[in-house]
PDB file of N, CA and C in Angstrom:
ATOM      1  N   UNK P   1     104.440  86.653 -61.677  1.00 54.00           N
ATOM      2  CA  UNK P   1     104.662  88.086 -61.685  1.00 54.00           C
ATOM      3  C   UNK P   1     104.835  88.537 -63.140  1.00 54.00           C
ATOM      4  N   UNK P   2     103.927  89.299 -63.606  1.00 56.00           N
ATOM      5  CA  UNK P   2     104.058  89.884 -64.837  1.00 56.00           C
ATOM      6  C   UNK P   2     105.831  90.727 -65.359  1.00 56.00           C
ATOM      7  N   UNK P   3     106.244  90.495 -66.473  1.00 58.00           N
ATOM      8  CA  UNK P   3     107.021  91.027 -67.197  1.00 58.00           C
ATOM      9  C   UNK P   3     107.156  92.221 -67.432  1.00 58.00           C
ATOM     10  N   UNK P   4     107.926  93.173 -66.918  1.00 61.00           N
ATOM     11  CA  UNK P   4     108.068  94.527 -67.285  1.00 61.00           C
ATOM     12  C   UNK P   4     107.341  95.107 -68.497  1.00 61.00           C
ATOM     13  N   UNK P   5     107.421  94.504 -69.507  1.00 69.00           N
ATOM     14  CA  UNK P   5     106.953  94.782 -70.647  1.00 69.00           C
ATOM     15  C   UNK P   5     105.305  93.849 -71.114  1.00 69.00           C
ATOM     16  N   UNK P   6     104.619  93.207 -70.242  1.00 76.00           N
ATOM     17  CA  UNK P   6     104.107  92.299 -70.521  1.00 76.00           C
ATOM     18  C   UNK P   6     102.740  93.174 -69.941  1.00 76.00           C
ATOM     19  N   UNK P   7     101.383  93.249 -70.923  1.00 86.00           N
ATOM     20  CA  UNK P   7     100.312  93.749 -70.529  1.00 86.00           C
ATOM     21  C   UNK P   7     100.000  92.981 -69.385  1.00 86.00           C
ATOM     22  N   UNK P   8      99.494  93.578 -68.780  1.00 88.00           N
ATOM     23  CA  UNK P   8      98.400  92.776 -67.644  1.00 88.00           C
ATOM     24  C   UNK P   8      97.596  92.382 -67.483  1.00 88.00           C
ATOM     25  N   UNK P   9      97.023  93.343 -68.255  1.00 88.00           N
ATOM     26  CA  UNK P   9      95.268  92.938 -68.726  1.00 88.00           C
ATOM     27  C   UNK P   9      95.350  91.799 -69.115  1.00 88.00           C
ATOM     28  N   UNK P  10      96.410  91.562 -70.510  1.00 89.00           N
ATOM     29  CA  UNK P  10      96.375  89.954 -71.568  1.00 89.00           C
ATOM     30  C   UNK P  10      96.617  89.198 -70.377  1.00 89.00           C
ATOM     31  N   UNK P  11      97.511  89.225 -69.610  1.00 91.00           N
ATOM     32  CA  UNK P  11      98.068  88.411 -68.660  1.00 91.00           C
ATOM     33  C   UNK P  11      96.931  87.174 -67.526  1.00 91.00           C
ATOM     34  N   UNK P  12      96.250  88.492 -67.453  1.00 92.00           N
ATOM     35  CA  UNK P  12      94.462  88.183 -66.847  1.00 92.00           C
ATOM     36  C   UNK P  12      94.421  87.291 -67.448  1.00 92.00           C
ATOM     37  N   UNK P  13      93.838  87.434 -68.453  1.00 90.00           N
ATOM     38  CA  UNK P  13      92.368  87.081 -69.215  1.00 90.00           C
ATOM     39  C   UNK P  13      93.588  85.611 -69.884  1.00 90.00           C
ATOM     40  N   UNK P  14      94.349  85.396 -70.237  1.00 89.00           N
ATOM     41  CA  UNK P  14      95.127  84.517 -70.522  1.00 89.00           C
ATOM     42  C   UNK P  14      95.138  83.335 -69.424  1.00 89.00           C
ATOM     43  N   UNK P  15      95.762  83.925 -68.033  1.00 92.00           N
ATOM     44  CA  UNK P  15      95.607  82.945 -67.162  1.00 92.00           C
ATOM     45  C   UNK P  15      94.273  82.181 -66.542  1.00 92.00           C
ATOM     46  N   UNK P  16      93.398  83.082 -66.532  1.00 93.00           N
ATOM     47  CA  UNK P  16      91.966  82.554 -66.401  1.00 93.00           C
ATOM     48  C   UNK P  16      91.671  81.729 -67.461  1.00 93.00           C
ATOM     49  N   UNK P  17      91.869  81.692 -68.448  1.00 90.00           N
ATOM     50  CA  UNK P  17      91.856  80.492 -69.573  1.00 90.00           C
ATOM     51  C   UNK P  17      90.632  80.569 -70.070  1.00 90.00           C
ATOM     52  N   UNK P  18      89.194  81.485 -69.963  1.00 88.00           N
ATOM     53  CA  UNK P  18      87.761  81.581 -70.142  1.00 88.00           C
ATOM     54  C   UNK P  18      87.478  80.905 -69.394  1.00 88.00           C
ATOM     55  N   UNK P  19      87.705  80.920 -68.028  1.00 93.00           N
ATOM     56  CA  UNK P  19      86.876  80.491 -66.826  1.00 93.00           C
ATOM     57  C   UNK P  19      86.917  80.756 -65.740  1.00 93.00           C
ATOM     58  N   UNK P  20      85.171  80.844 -65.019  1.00 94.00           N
ATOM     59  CA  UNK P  20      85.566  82.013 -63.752  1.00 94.00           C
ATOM     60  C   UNK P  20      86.124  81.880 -62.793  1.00 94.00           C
ATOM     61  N   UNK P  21      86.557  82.892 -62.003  1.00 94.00           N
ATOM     62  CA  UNK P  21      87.418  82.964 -60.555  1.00 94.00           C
ATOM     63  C   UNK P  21      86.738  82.343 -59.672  1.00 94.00           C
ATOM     64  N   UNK P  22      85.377  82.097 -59.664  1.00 91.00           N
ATOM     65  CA  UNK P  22      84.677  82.206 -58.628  1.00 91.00           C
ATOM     66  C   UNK P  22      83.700  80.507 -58.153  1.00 91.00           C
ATOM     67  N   UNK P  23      83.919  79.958 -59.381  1.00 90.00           N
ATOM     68  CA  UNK P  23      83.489  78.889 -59.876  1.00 90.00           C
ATOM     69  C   UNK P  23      84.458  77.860 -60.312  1.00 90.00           C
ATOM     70  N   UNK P  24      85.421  78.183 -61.508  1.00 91.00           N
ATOM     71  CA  UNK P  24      86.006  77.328 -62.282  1.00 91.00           C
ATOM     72  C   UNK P  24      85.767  77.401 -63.583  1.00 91.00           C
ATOM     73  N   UNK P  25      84.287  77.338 -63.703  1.00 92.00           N
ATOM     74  CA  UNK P  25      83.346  76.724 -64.951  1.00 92.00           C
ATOM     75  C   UNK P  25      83.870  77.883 -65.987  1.00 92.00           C
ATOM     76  N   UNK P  26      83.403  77.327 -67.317  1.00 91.00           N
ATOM     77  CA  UNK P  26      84.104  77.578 -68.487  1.00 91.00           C
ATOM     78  C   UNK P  26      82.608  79.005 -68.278  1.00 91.00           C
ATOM     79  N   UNK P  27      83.139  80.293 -69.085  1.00 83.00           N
ATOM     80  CA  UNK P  27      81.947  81.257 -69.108  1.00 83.00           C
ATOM     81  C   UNK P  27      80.909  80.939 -70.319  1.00 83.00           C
ATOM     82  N   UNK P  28      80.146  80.845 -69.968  1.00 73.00           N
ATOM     83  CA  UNK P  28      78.707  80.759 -70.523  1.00 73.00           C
ATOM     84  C   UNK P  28      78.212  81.608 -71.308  1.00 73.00           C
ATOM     85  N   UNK P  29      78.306  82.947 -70.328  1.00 67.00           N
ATOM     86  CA  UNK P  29      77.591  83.699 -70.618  1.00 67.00           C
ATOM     87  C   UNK P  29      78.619  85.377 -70.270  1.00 67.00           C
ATOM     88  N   UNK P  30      77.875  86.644 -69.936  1.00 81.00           N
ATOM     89  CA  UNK P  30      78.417  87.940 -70.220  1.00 81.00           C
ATOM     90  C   UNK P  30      79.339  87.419 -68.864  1.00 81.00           C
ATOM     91  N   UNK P  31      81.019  87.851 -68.993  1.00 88.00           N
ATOM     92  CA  UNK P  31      81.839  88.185 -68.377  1.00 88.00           C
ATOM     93  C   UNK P  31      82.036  89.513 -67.593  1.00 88.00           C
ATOM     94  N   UNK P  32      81.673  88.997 -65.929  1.00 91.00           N
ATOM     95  CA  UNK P  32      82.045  90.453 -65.204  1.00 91.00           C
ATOM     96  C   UNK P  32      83.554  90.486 -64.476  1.00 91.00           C
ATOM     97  N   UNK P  33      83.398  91.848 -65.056  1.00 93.00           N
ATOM     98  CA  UNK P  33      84.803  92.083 -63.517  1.00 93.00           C
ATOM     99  C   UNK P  33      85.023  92.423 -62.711  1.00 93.00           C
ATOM    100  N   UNK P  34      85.220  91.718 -61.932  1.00 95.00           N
ATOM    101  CA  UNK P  34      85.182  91.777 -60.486  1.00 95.00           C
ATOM    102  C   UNK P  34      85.797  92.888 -60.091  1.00 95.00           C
ATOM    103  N   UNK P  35      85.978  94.001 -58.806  1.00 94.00           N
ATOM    104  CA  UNK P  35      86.667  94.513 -58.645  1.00 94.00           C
ATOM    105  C   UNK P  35      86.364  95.003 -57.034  1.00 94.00           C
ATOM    106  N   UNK P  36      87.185  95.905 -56.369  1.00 91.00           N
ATOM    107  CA  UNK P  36      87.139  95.925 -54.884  1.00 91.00           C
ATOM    108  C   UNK P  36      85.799  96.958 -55.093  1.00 91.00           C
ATOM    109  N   UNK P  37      85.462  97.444 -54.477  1.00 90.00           N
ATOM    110  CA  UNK P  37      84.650  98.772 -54.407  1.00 90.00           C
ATOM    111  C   UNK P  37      85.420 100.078 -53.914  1.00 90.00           C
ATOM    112  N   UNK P  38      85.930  99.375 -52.745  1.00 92.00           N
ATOM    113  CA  UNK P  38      86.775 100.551 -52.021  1.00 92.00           C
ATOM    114  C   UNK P  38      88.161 100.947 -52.747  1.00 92.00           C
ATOM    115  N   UNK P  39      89.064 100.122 -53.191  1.00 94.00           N
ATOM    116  CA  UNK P  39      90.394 100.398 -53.358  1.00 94.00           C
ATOM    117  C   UNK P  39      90.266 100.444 -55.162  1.00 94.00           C
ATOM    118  N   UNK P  40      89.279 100.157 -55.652  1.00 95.00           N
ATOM    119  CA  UNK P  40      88.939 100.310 -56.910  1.00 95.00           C
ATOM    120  C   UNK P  40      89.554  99.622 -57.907  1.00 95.00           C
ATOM    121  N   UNK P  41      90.506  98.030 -57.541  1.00 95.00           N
ATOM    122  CA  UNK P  41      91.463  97.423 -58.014  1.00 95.00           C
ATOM    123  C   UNK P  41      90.744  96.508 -58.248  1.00 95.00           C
ATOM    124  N   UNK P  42      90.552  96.224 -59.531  1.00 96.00           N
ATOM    125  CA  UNK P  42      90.385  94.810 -60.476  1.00 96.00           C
ATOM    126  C   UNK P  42      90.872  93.339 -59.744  1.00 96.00           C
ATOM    127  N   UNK P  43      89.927  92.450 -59.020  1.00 96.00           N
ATOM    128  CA  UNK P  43      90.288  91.325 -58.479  1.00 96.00           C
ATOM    129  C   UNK P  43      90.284  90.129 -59.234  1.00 96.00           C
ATOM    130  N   UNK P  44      89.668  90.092 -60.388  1.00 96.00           N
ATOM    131  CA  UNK P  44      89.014  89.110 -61.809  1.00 96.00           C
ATOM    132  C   UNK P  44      88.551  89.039 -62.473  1.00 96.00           C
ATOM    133  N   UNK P  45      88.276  87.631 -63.222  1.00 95.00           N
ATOM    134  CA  UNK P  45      86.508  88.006 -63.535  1.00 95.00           C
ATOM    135  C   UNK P  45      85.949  86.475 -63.539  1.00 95.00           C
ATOM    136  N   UNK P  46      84.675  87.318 -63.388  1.00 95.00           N
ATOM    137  CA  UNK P  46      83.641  85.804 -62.753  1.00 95.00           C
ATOM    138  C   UNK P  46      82.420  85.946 -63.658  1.00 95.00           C
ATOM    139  N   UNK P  47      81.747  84.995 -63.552  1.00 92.00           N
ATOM    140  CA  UNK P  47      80.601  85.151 -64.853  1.00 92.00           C
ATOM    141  C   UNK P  47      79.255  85.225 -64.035  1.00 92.00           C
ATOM    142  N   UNK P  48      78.381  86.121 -64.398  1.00 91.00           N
ATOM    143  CA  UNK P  48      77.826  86.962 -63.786  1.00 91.00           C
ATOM    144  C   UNK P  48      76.990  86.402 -62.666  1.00 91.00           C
ATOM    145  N   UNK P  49      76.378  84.772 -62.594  1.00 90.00           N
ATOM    146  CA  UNK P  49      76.146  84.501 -61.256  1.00 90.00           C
ATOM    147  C   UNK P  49      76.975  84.253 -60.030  1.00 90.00           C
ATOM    148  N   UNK P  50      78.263  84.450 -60.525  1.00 92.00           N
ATOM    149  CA  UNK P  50      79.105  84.495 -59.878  1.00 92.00           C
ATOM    150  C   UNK P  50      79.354  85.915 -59.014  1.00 92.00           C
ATOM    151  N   UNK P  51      79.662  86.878 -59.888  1.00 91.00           N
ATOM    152  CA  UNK P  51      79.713  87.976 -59.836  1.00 91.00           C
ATOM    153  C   UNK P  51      78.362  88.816 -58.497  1.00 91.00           C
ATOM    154  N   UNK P  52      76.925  88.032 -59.054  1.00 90.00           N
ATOM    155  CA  UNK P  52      75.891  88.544 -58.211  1.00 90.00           C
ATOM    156  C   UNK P  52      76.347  87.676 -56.709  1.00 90.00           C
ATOM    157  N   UNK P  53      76.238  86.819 -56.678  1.00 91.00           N
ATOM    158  CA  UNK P  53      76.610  86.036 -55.365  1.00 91.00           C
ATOM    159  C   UNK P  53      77.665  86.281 -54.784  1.00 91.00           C
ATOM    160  N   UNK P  54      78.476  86.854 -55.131  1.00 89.00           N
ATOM    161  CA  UNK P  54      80.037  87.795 -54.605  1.00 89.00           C
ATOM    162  C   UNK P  54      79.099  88.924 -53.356  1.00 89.00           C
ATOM    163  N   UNK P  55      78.403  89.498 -53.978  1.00 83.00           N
ATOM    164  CA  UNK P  55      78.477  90.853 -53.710  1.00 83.00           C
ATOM    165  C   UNK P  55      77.044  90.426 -52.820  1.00 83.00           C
ATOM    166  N   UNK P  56      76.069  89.390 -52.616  1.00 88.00           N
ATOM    167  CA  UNK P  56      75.734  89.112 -51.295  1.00 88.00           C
ATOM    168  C   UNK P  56      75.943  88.387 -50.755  1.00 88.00           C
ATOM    169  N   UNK P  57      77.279  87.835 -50.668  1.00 86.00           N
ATOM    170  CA  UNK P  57      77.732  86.709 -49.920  1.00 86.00           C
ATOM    171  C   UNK P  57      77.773  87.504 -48.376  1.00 86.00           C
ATOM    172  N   UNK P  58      77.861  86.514 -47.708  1.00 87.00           N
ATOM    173  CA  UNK P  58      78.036  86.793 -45.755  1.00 87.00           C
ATOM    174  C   UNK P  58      80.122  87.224 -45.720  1.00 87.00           C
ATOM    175  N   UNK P  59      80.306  88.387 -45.044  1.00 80.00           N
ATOM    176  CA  UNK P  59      81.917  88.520 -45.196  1.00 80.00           C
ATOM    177  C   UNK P  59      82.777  87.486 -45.344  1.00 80.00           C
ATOM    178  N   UNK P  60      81.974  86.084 -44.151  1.00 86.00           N
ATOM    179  CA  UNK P  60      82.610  85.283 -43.547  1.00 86.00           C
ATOM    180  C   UNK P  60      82.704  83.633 -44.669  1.00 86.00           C
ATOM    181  N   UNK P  61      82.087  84.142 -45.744  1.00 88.00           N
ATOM    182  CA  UNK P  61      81.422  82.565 -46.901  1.00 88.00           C
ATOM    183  C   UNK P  61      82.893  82.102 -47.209  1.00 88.00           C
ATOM    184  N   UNK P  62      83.020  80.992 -46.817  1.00 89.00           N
ATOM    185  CA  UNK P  62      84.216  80.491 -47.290  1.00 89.00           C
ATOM    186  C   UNK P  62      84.785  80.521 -48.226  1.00 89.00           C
ATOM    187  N   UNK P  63      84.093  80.766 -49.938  1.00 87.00           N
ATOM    188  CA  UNK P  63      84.648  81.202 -51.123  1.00 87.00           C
ATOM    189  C   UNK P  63      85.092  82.218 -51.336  1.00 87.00           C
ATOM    190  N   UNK P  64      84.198  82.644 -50.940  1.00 90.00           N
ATOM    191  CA  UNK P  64      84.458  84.296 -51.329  1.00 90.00           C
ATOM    192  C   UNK P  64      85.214  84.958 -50.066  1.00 90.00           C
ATOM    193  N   UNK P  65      85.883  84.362 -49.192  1.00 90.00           N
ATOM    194  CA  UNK P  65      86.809  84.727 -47.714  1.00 90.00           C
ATOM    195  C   UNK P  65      88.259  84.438 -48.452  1.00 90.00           C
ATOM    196  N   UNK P  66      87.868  83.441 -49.238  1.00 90.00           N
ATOM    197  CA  UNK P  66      89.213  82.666 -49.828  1.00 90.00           C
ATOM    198  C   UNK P  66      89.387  83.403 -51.005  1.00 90.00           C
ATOM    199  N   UNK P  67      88.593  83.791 -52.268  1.00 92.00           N
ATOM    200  CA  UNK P  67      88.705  84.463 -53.400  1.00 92.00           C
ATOM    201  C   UNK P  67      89.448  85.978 -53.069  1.00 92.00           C
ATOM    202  N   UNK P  68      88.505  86.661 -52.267  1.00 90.00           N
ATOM    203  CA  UNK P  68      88.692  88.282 -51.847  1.00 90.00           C
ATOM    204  C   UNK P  68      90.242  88.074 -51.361  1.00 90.00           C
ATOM    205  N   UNK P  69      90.941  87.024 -50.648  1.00 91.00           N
ATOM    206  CA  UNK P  69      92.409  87.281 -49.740  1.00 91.00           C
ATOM    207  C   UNK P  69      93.829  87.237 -51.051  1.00 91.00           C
ATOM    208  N   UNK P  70      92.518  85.973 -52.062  1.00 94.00           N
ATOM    209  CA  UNK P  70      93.761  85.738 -53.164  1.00 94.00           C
ATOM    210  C   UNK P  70      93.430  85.979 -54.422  1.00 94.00           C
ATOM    211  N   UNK P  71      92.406  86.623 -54.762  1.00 96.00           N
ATOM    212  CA  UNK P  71      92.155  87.001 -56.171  1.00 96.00           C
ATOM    213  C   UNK P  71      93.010  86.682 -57.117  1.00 96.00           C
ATOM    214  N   UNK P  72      92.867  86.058 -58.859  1.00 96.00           N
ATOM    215  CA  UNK P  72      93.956  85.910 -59.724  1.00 96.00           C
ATOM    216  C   UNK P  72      95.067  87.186 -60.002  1.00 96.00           C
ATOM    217  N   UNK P  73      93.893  88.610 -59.794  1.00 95.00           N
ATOM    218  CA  UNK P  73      94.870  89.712 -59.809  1.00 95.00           C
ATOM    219  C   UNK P  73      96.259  89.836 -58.712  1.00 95.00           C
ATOM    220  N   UNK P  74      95.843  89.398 -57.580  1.00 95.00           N
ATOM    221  CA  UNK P  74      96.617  89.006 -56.298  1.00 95.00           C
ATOM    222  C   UNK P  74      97.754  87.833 -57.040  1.00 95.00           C
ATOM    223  N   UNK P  75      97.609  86.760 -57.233  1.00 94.00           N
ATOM    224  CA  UNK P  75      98.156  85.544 -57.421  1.00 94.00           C
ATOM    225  C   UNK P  75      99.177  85.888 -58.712  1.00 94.00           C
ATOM    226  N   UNK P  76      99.126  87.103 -59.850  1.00 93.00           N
ATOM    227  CA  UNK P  76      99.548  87.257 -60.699  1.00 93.00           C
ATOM    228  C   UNK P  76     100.475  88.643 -60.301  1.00 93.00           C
ATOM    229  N   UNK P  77     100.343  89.305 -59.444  1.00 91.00           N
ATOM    230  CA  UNK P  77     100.582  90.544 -58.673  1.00 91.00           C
ATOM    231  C   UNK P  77     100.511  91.574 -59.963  1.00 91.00           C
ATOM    232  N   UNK P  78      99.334  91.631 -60.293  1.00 91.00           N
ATOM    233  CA  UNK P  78      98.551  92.704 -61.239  1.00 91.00           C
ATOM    234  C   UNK P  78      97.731  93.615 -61.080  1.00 91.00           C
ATOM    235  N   UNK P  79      98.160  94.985 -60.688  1.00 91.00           N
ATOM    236  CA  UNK P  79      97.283  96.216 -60.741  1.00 91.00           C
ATOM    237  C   UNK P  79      96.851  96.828 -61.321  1.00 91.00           C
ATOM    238  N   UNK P  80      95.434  96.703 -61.395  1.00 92.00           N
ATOM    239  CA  UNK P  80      94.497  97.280 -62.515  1.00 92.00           C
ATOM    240  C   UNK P  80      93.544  98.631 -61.855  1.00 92.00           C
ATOM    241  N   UNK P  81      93.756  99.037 -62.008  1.00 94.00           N
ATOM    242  CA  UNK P  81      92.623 100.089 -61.530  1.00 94.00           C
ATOM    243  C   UNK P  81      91.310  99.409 -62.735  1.00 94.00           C
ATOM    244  N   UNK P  82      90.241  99.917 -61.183  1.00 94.00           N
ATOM    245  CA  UNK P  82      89.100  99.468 -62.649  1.00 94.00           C
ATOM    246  C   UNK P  82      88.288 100.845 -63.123  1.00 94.00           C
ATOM    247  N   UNK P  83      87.879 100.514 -64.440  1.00 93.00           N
ATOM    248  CA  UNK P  83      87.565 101.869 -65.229  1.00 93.00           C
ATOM    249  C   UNK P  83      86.921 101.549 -66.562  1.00 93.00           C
ATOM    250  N   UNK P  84      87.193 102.618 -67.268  1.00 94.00           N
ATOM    251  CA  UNK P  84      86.555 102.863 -68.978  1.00 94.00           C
ATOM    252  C   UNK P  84      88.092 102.059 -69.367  1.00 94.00           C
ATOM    253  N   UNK P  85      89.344 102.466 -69.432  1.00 92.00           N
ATOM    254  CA  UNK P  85      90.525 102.137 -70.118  1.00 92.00           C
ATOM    255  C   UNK P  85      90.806 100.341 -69.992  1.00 92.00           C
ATOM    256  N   UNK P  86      90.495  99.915 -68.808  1.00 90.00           N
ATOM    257  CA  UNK P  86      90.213  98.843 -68.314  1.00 90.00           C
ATOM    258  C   UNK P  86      89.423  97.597 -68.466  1.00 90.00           C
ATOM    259  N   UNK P  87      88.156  98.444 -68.496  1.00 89.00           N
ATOM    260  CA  UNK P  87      86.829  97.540 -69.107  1.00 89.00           C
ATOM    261  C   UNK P  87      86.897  97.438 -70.413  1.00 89.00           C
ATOM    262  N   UNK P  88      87.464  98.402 -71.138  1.00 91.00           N
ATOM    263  CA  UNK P  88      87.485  98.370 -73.127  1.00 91.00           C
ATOM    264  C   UNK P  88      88.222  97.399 -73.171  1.00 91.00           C
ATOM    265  N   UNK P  89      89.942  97.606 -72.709  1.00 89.00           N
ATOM    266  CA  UNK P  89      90.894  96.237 -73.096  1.00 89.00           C
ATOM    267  C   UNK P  89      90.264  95.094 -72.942  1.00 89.00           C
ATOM    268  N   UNK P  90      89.469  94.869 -71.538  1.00 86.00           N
ATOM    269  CA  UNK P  90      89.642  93.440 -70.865  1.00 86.00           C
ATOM    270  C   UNK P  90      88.570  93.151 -72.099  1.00 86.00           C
ATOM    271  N   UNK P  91      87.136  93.622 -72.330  1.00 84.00           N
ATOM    272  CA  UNK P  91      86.159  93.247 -73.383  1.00 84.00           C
ATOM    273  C   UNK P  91      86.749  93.039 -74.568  1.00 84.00           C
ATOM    274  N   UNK P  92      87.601  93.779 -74.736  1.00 87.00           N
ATOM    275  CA  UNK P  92      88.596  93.044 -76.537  1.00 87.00           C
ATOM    276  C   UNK P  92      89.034  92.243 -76.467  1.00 87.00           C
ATOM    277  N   UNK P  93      89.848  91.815 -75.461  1.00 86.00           N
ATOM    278  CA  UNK P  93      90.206  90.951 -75.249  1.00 86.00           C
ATOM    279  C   UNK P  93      89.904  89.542 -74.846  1.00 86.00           C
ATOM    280  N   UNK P  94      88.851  89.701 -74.427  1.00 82.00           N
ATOM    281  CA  UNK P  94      87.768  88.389 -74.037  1.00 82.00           C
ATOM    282  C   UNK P  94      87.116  88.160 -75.156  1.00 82.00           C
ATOM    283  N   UNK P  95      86.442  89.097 -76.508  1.00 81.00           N
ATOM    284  CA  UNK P  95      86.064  88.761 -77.633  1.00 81.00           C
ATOM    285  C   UNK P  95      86.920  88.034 -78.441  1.00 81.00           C
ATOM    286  N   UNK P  96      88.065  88.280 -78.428  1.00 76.00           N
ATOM    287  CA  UNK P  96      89.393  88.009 -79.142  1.00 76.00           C
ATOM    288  C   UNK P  96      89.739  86.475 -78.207  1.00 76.00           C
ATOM    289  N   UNK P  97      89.720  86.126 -77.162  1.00 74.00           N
ATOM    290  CA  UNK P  97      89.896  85.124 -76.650  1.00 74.00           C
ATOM    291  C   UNK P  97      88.540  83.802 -77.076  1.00 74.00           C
ATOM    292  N   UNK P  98      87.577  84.562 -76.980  1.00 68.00           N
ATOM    293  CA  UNK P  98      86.285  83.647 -77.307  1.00 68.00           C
ATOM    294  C   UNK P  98      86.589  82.734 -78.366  1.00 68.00           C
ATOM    295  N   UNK P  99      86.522  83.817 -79.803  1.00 68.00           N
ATOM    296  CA  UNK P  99      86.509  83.760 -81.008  1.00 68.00           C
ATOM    297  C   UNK P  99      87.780  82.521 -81.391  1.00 68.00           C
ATOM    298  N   UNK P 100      88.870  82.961 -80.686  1.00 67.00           N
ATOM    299  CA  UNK P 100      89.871  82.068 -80.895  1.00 67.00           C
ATOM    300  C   UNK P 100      89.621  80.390 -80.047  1.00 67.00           C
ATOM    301  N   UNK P 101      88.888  80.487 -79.530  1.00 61.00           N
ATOM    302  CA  UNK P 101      88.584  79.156 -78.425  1.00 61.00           C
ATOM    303  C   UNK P 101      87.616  78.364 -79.352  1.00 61.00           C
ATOM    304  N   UNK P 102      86.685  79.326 -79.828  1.00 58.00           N
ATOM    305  CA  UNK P 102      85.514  78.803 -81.004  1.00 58.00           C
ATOM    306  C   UNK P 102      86.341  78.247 -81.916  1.00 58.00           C
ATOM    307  N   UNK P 103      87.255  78.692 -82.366  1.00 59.00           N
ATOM    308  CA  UNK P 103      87.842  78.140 -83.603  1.00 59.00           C
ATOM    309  C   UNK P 103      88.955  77.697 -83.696  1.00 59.00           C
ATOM    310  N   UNK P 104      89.310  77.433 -82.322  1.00 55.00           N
ATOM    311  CA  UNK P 104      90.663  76.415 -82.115  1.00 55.00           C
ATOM    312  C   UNK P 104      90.681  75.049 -82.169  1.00 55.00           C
TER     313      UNK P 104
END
């Protein structure tokens, strides 16, 4: 459970460690974020074949039955609306995470 004072966004992208929700695997490539459609709440992020196979999976696909109930946003109890304010942080922040992984 995030810290009163503790971003959420960082909180994300920290606990995911640069790797997707949806997979495991370290990201490769462009980072998406996942999010509900309907309730408009940020569920992760998954790297983008991930991301495409989310969204035609069967309701019933065992990953994605299991991902959608517990999302990291779920598991961290982090509400994000998703958006412009949203998508800017999380992308700085994933550049800023990269860069530091490259050169750690």
């Amino acid at each position: 459970m995030p810290l009163p004072d503790e971003d959420s966004v960082q909180l994300l992208v920290r606990w995911q460690s640069g790797r997707c929700a949806g997979c495991g695997h370290p990201f490769h490539e462009d980072v998406v974020i996942d999010h509900c459609h309907e309730s408009g709440l940020v569920r992760g992020l998954l790297c983008t074949l991930r991301n495409n196979a989310e969204g035609t999976a069967p309701a019933r696909h065992p990953r994605w039955l299991r991902y959608r109930a517990l999302p990291p946003a779920v598991i961290l109890s982090v509400h994000l609306q998703y958006g412009k304010p949203v998508r800017k942080r999380l992308n700085q922040l994933l550049v800023n995470f990269q860069d530091s992984a490259v050169q750690g």
